[in-house]
CSV table of C-alpha atoms and ligand atoms in Angstrom, one decimal:
chain,number,residue,atom,x,y,z
Y,203,UNK,CA,101.5,118.4,86.3
Y,204,UNK,CA,101.7,115.0,87.9
Y,205,UNK,CA,98.4,113.3,88.3
Y,206,UNK,CA,97.1,112.0,91.6
Y,207,UNK,CA,95.5,108.6,92.2
Y,208,UNK,CA,93.5,107.1,94.9
Y,209,UNK,CA,93.6,103.3,94.9
Y,210,UNK,CA,91.3,101.0,97.1
Y,211,UNK,CA,92.2,97.3,97.4
Y,212,UNK,CA,95.9,97.1,98.1
Y,213,UNK,CA,97.2,95.0,101.1
Y,214,UNK,CA,100.2,93.3,99.7
Y,215,UNK,CA,102.4,93.3,96.5
Y,216,UNK,CA,100.9,90.2,94.9
Y,217,UNK,CA,97.4,91.7,93.7
Y,218,UNK,CA,96.2,93.9,90.8
Y,219,UNK,CA,96.0,96.9,93.0
Y,220,UNK,CA,99.7,96.7,93.6
Y,221,UNK,CA,100.7,96.4,90.0
Y,222,UNK,CA,98.3,99.1,89.0
Y,223,UNK,CA,99.8,101.4,91.8
Y,224,UNK,CA,103.2,100.6,90.3
Y,225,UNK,CA,102.5,101.2,86.8
Y,226,UNK,CA,100.5,104.6,87.5
Y,227,UNK,CA,103.8,105.5,89.5
Y,228,UNK,CA,105.9,104.7,86.5
Y,229,UNK,CA,103.9,107.1,84.6
Y,230,UNK,CA,104.6,109.9,87.0
Y,231,UNK,CA,101.4,109.8,89.3
Y,232,UNK,CA,101.3,110.1,93.1
Y,233,UNK,CA,99.5,107.3,94.7
Y,234,UNK,CA,97.5,107.2,97.8
Y,235,UNK,CA,95.9,104.0,99.0
Y,236,UNK,CA,92.8,102.9,100.9
Y,237,UNK,CA,93.7,99.5,102.7
Y,238,UNK,CA,91.0,97.2,104.1
Y,239,UNK,CA,91.0,97.7,108.1
Y,240,UNK,CA,91.9,94.2,109.1
Y,241,UNK,CA,94.8,93.9,106.6
Y,242,UNK,CA,96.3,97.4,107.3
Y,243,UNK,CA,98.6,96.4,110.3
Y,244,UNK,CA,100.2,93.7,108.4
Y,245,UNK,CA,100.5,95.7,105.2
Y,246,UNK,CA,102.2,98.7,106.9
Y,247,UNK,CA,104.6,96.6,109.0
Y,248,UNK,CA,105.6,94.4,106.0
Y,249,UNK,CA,106.1,97.5,104.0
Y,250,UNK,CA,108.2,99.2,106.6
Y,251,UNK,CA,110.4,96.2,107.2
Y,252,UNK,CA,111.1,96.1,103.4
Y,253,UNK,CA,109.1,92.9,102.5
Y,254,UNK,CA,107.8,94.5,99.4
Y,255,UNK,CA,111.3,96.4,98.3
Y,256,UNK,CA,112.0,94.0,95.5
Y,257,UNK,CA,108.6,94.9,93.8
Y,258,UNK,CA,108.8,98.5,94.6
Y,259,UNK,CA,111.8,99.3,92.3
Y,260,UNK,CA,110.8,101.7,89.4
Y,261,UNK,CA,112.4,101.9,85.9
Y,262,UNK,CA,114.3,105.2,87.1
Y,263,UNK,CA,115.8,103.5,89.8
Y,264,UNK,CA,113.7,105.0,92.7
Y,265,UNK,CA,111.3,103.0,95.2
Y,266,UNK,CA,107.6,103.2,94.8
Y,267,UNK,CA,106.1,105.5,97.5
Y,268,UNK,CA,102.6,106.0,98.7
Y,269,UNK,CA,101.8,109.7,99.6
Y,270,UNK,CA,99.0,108.6,101.9
Y,271,UNK,CA,97.7,105.2,103.4
Y,272,UNK,CA,94.4,105.4,104.7
Y,273,UNK,CA,92.3,102.5,106.4
Y,274,UNK,CA,89.1,102.1,104.5
Y,275,UNK,CA,86.1,99.3,104.6
Y,276,UNK,CA,84.2,99.5,101.4
Y,277,UNK,CA,81.1,98.1,103.0
Y,278,UNK,CA,80.4,101.1,105.2
Y,279,UNK,CA,79.4,104.2,103.7
Y,280,UNK,CA,79.1,106.5,106.8
Y,281,UNK,CA,80.1,106.1,110.7
Y,282,UNK,CA,76.4,105.2,111.3
Y,283,UNK,CA,76.6,102.1,109.2
Y,284,UNK,CA,79.4,100.5,111.4
Y,285,UNK,CA,77.8,97.9,113.6
Y,286,UNK,CA,79.1,97.9,117.1
Y,287,UNK,CA,80.5,94.3,116.8
Y,288,UNK,CA,82.7,95.8,114.0
Y,289,UNK,CA,83.6,99.1,115.9
Y,290,UNK,CA,84.7,97.1,118.9
Y,291,UNK,CA,86.6,94.2,117.0
Y,292,UNK,CA,90.3,94.1,117.9
Y,293,UNK,CA,91.1,94.4,114.1
Y,294,UNK,CA,89.2,97.5,113.7
Y,295,UNK,CA,89.6,99.2,117.3
Y,296,UNK,CA,92.3,101.8,117.1
Y,297,UNK,CA,91.4,102.8,113.5
Y,298,UNK,CA,89.2,105.7,112.9
Y,299,UNK,CA,87.3,107.1,109.8
Y,300,UNK,CA,87.5,104.1,107.7
Y,301,UNK,CA,84.1,104.5,106.2
Y,302,UNK,CA,84.1,105.2,102.4
Y,303,UNK,CA,82.7,108.9,103.0
Y,304,UNK,CA,85.4,109.6,105.8
Y,305,UNK,CA,88.2,108.1,103.6
Y,306,UNK,CA,87.1,110.5,100.9
Y,307,UNK,CA,87.2,113.3,103.5
Y,308,UNK,CA,90.6,112.7,104.5
Y,309,UNK,CA,91.9,112.6,101.0
Y,310,UNK,CA,90.3,115.9,100.2
Y,311,UNK,CA,91.9,117.3,103.2
Y,312,UNK,CA,95.3,116.0,102.6
Y,313,UNK,CA,95.4,115.7,98.7
Y,314,UNK,CA,92.6,117.8,97.4
Y,315,UNK,CA,91.7,117.1,93.8
Y,316,UNK,CA,92.8,113.9,92.2
Y,317,UNK,CA,92.6,112.3,88.5
Y,318,UNK,CA,92.4,108.8,89.0
Y,319,UNK,CA,90.1,106.5,91.1
Y,320,UNK,CA,91.0,102.7,91.2
Y,321,UNK,CA,88.6,100.0,92.7
Y,322,UNK,CA,90.6,96.8,93.1
Y,323,UNK,CA,88.6,94.9,95.6
Y,324,UNK,CA,86.1,92.2,95.9
Y,325,UNK,CA,84.8,90.0,98.8
Y,326,UNK,CA,82.4,87.2,98.8
Y,327,UNK,CA,82.0,85.2,102.0
Y,328,UNK,CA,80.3,82.2,100.3
Y,329,UNK,CA,82.5,82.3,97.1
Y,330,UNK,CA,83.1,78.5,97.5
Y,331,UNK,CA,79.5,77.5,97.3
Y,332,UNK,CA,77.5,77.2,94.1
Y,333,UNK,CA,75.0,79.8,93.6
Y,334,UNK,CA,72.3,77.3,94.1
Y,335,UNK,CA,73.4,76.9,97.6
Y,336,UNK,CA,74.4,80.5,98.4
Y,337,UNK,CA,72.3,82.3,101.2
Y,338,UNK,CA,70.7,85.8,100.8
Y,339,UNK,CA,73.2,86.9,103.5
Y,340,UNK,CA,76.2,85.7,101.6
Y,341,UNK,CA,74.7,86.9,98.1
Y,342,UNK,CA,74.1,90.5,99.4
Y,343,UNK,CA,77.4,90.4,101.1
Y,344,UNK,CA,79.1,89.8,97.8
Y,345,UNK,CA,77.3,92.5,96.1
Y,346,UNK,CA,77.9,95.0,98.9
Y,347,UNK,CA,81.6,94.5,99.1
Y,348,UNK,CA,82.1,93.9,95.4
Y,349,UNK,CA,79.8,96.2,93.5
Y,350,UNK,CA,78.0,98.5,95.5
Y,351,UNK,CA,81.4,99.5,96.8
Y,352,UNK,CA,82.1,101.1,93.5
Y,353,UNK,CA,78.8,103.2,93.4
Y,354,UNK,CA,79.8,104.3,96.9
Y,355,UNK,CA,83.3,105.3,96.1
Y,356,UNK,CA,82.2,107.1,93.0
Y,357,UNK,CA,79.6,108.9,95.0
Y,358,UNK,CA,82.2,110.1,97.7
Y,359,UNK,CA,85.3,110.4,95.5
Y,360,UNK,CA,83.7,111.6,92.4
Y,361,UNK,CA,83.5,115.3,93.5
Y,362,UNK,CA,87.3,115.2,94.2
Y,363,UNK,CA,87.9,114.1,90.5
Y,364,UNK,CA,89.3,116.6,88.0
Y,365,UNK,CA,87.4,117.0,84.7
Y,366,UNK,CA,89.1,114.4,82.3
Y,367,UNK,CA,89.7,112.2,85.2
Y,368,UNK,CA,89.3,108.3,85.2
Y,369,UNK,CA,87.8,105.6,87.2
Y,370,UNK,CA,88.6,101.9,86.8
Y,371,UNK,CA,87.6,98.7,88.6
Y,372,UNK,CA,88.4,95.1,88.0
Y,373,UNK,CA,86.0,92.4,86.8
Y,374,UNK,CA,86.2,88.9,85.9
Y,375,UNK,CA,84.9,86.7,83.0
Y,376,UNK,CA,82.5,85.0,85.5
Y,377,UNK,CA,80.1,88.0,85.3
Y,378,UNK,CA,79.6,87.3,81.6
Y,379,UNK,CA,80.1,83.3,81.1
Y,380,UNK,CA,79.5,80.7,83.4
Y,381,UNK,CA,82.7,79.7,85.4
Y,382,UNK,CA,81.8,76.9,87.8
Y,383,UNK,CA,83.5,77.4,91.1
Y,384,UNK,CA,83.2,81.3,91.1
Y,385,UNK,CA,80.2,80.9,93.5
Y,386,UNK,CA,78.6,82.8,96.4
Y,387,UNK,CA,77.0,85.5,94.1
Y,388,UNK,CA,80.4,86.5,93.1
Y,389,UNK,CA,79.4,86.0,89.5
Y,390,UNK,CA,76.3,88.1,90.0
Y,391,UNK,CA,78.5,90.7,91.7
Y,392,UNK,CA,80.8,90.9,88.6
Y,393,UNK,CA,77.7,91.1,86.2
Y,394,UNK,CA,76.5,94.0,88.3
Y,395,UNK,CA,79.9,95.6,88.3
Y,396,UNK,CA,80.0,95.5,84.6
Y,397,UNK,CA,76.5,96.8,84.0
Y,398,UNK,CA,77.2,99.6,86.6
Y,399,UNK,CA,80.1,100.6,84.8
Y,400,UNK,CA,78.1,101.6,81.9
Y,401,UNK,CA,75.5,103.5,83.8
Y,402,UNK,CA,78.0,105.2,86.0
Y,403,UNK,CA,79.9,106.1,82.9
Y,404,UNK,CA,77.1,107.9,81.6
Y,405,UNK,CA,76.2,109.5,84.9
Y,406,UNK,CA,79.6,110.5,86.1
Y,407,UNK,CA,80.5,111.5,82.5
Y,408,UNK,CA,77.8,114.0,82.2
Y,409,UNK,CA,78.3,115.2,86.1
Y,410,UNK,CA,82.0,115.5,86.3
Y,411,UNK,CA,83.3,114.8,82.9
Y,412,UNK,CA,85.1,111.7,84.1
Y,413,UNK,CA,85.4,108.3,82.4
Y,414,UNK,CA,84.5,104.8,84.1
Y,415,UNK,CA,85.7,101.8,82.7
Y,416,UNK,CA,86.4,98.2,84.0
Y,417,UNK,CA,89.2,95.7,83.4
Y,418,UNK,CA,88.1,92.0,83.0
Y,419,UNK,CA,91.3,90.4,84.1
Y,420,UNK,CA,92.6,86.8,83.4
Y,421,UNK,CA,93.5,84.5,86.4
Y,422,UNK,CA,96.3,85.7,88.8
Y,423,UNK,CA,97.3,83.8,91.9
Y,424,UNK,CA,96.6,86.8,94.3
Y,425,UNK,CA,95.7,86.4,98.0
Y,426,UNK,CA,91.8,86.7,97.1
Y,427,UNK,CA,92.3,84.3,94.4
Y,428,UNK,CA,93.8,81.8,96.4
Y,429,UNK,CA,90.7,82.0,98.8
Y,430,UNK,CA,88.4,81.0,96.2
Y,431,UNK,CA,90.3,77.7,95.9
Y,432,UNK,CA,90.7,76.8,92.3
Y,433,UNK,CA,93.1,79.4,91.0
Y,434,UNK,CA,96.0,77.1,90.0
Y,435,UNK,CA,93.7,75.2,87.8
Y,436,UNK,CA,92.4,78.5,86.1
Y,437,UNK,CA,95.9,79.5,85.5
Y,438,UNK,CA,96.6,76.2,83.9
Y,439,UNK,CA,93.4,76.2,81.8
Y,440,UNK,CA,94.3,79.8,80.6
Y,441,UNK,CA,97.6,78.8,79.8
Y,442,UNK,CA,96.5,75.8,77.6
Y,443,UNK,CA,93.6,77.6,75.9
Y,444,UNK,CA,94.0,81.2,75.5
Y,445,UNK,CA,95.4,82.5,72.0
Y,446,UNK,CA,98.3,83.7,73.7
Y,447,UNK,CA,100.1,81.0,75.8
Y,448,UNK,CA,101.8,82.5,78.7
Y,449,UNK,CA,101.2,83.3,82.3
Y,450,UNK,CA,99.4,86.5,83.0
Y,451,UNK,CA,101.4,89.2,84.9
Y,452,UNK,CA,99.4,91.6,87.2
Y,453,UNK,CA,101.8,94.2,85.7
Y,454,UNK,CA,100.1,93.8,82.1
Y,455,UNK,CA,96.8,94.8,84.0
Y,456,UNK,CA,98.7,97.7,85.5
Y,457,UNK,CA,99.7,98.8,82.0
Y,458,UNK,CA,96.4,98.8,80.7
Y,459,UNK,CA,95.0,100.5,83.8
Y,460,UNK,CA,97.6,103.3,83.1
Y,461,UNK,CA,96.5,103.5,79.5
Y,462,UNK,CA,92.8,103.7,80.6
Y,463,UNK,CA,93.4,106.3,83.0
Y,464,UNK,CA,95.6,108.3,80.5
Y,465,UNK,CA,94.5,111.0,77.8
Y,466,UNK,CA,95.4,108.1,75.3
Y,467,UNK,CA,92.0,106.6,76.1
Y,468,UNK,CA,90.3,109.9,76.4
Y,469,UNK,CA,87.3,108.6,74.1
Y,470,UNK,CA,87.0,105.2,76.1
Y,471,UNK,CA,84.4,105.1,78.7
Y,472,UNK,CA,81.8,102.5,79.8
Y,473,UNK,CA,84.1,99.9,78.6
Y,474,UNK,CA,84.8,96.4,79.6
Y,475,UNK,CA,88.4,95.8,78.7
Y,476,UNK,CA,89.5,92.1,78.6
Y,477,UNK,CA,93.2,91.8,79.6
Y,478,UNK,CA,93.5,88.0,79.6
Y,479,UNK,CA,95.7,86.8,76.8
Y,480,UNK,CA,92.4,86.5,74.8
Y,481,UNK,CA,90.9,83.7,76.7
Y,482,UNK,CA,87.4,85.2,76.6
Y,483,UNK,CA,87.3,84.9,73.1
Y,484,UNK,CA,87.4,81.0,72.7
Y,485,UNK,CA,84.3,79.2,72.4
Y,486,UNK,CA,85.9,75.7,72.1
Y,487,UNK,CA,89.1,74.7,73.9
Y,488,UNK,CA,91.6,73.0,71.3
E,91,NAD,P1,93.9,91.0,96.2
E,91,NAD,O1,93.7,90.1,97.5
E,91,NAD,O2,95.2,91.6,95.9
E,91,NAD,O3,92.8,92.3,96.3
E,91,NAD,C1,91.5,92.2,96.9
E,91,NAD,C2,91.5,93.3,97.9
E,91,NAD,O4,90.5,93.7,98.4
E,91,NAD,C3,92.3,93.1,99.1
E,91,NAD,O5,93.6,94.1,99.2
E,91,NAD,C4,91.5,93.0,100.3
E,91,NAD,O6,92.1,93.7,101.5
E,91,NAD,C5,90.4,94.0,99.5
E,91,NAD,N1,89.0,94.2,100.3
E,91,NAD,C6,88.3,93.1,100.7
E,91,NAD,N2,87.2,93.4,101.2
E,91,NAD,C7,87.2,94.7,101.3
E,91,NAD,C8,86.5,95.7,101.9
E,91,NAD,N3,85.5,95.6,102.5
E,91,NAD,N4,86.9,97.1,101.8
E,91,NAD,C9,88.1,97.3,101.3
E,91,NAD,N5,89.0,96.5,100.7
E,91,NAD,C10,88.6,95.1,100.7
E,91,NAD,O7,93.4,90.1,95.0
E,91,NAD,P2,93.2,90.6,93.4
E,91,NAD,O8,92.9,89.4,92.7
E,91,NAD,O9,94.2,91.6,93.0
E,91,NAD,O10,91.7,91.4,93.5
E,91,NAD,C11,91.7,92.8,92.9
E,91,NAD,C12,90.3,92.6,92.1
E,91,NAD,O11,90.7,92.0,90.8
E,91,NAD,C13,89.1,92.1,92.6
E,91,NAD,O12,87.8,93.0,92.0
E,91,NAD,C14,89.1,90.9,91.9
E,91,NAD,O13,87.7,90.3,91.8
E,91,NAD,C15,89.7,91.2,90.6
E,91,NAD,N6,90.0,90.0,89.6
E,91,NAD,C16,90.9,89.1,90.2
E,91,NAD,C17,91.3,88.1,89.2
E,91,NAD,C18,92.3,87.1,89.9
E,91,NAD,O14,92.4,85.9,89.2
E,91,NAD,N7,93.0,87.2,90.7
E,91,NAD,C19,90.7,87.8,88.0
E,91,NAD,C20,89.7,89.0,87.5
E,91,NAD,C21,89.5,89.9,88.3
């Protein structure tokens, strides 16, 4: 039986979410997506116009397809959480049922049970500000979009996971070590995500017999990373200082995600897996 996956955090073919979708599809999984509402129109039209076709080719010659594409905003759990200024915003109006609970209800209706849940999203409105200059509002927004969103998703999608299923998220070294420039509480959000991975692995393991892991990825020039502003420097730094001197491909993260979600990793849970050419191990750059 082919596995079924739901991936939140794909809005183009440049980020980790896309690469994970592709590697899971290579392994035979059926993929459904939750796409951030403001990015949905452009994603769907680009997809239809063939803009992603070069990156859709699978090894067997077929093209990556998505079973379902749902609008989702991971900062809202239920319809009551959506403030009027969002509901009436022109990028949200016309979309329905985009809170986490409603996206899970749609997936349950259309797909039923799933095997794999992927959280590949983050947002920190003040990411360019040092922590010392971050507002309470910006800090809490970073935690809401980037950390609590995993808890919210597991609460609602967890009951859809088959026993033996797997959950993964994406984290960054800045949650464990100081990375100047990764501000706005995003470092705090990744620290929370890594700690929550352990607690959720315990709770969801006991409750549904599913595994929860996070991948700490090296730098990639995705759309989100470009918004931070220093990604080219980070890629160069990694190239110069990591044990393996090569640029990181998003598909390398996709492959490890496929492994972590497969029975090959049936005893791996609560783990922070570094996929970064080994950069995290270095104490002194040479
Ligand atoms: P990306 O831009 O491809 O993905 C981020 C996605 O999050 C986008 O699709 C965006 O639409 C979505 N998103 C933002 N706010 C949302 C919300 N409220 N609800 C639903 N979706 C929302 O960039 P990426 O770099 O592939 O990011 C994916 C994950 O990888 C993030 O958790 C990021 O922190 C992590 N990561 C990235 C790097 C890097 O260097 N790019 C390194 C380590 C970890």
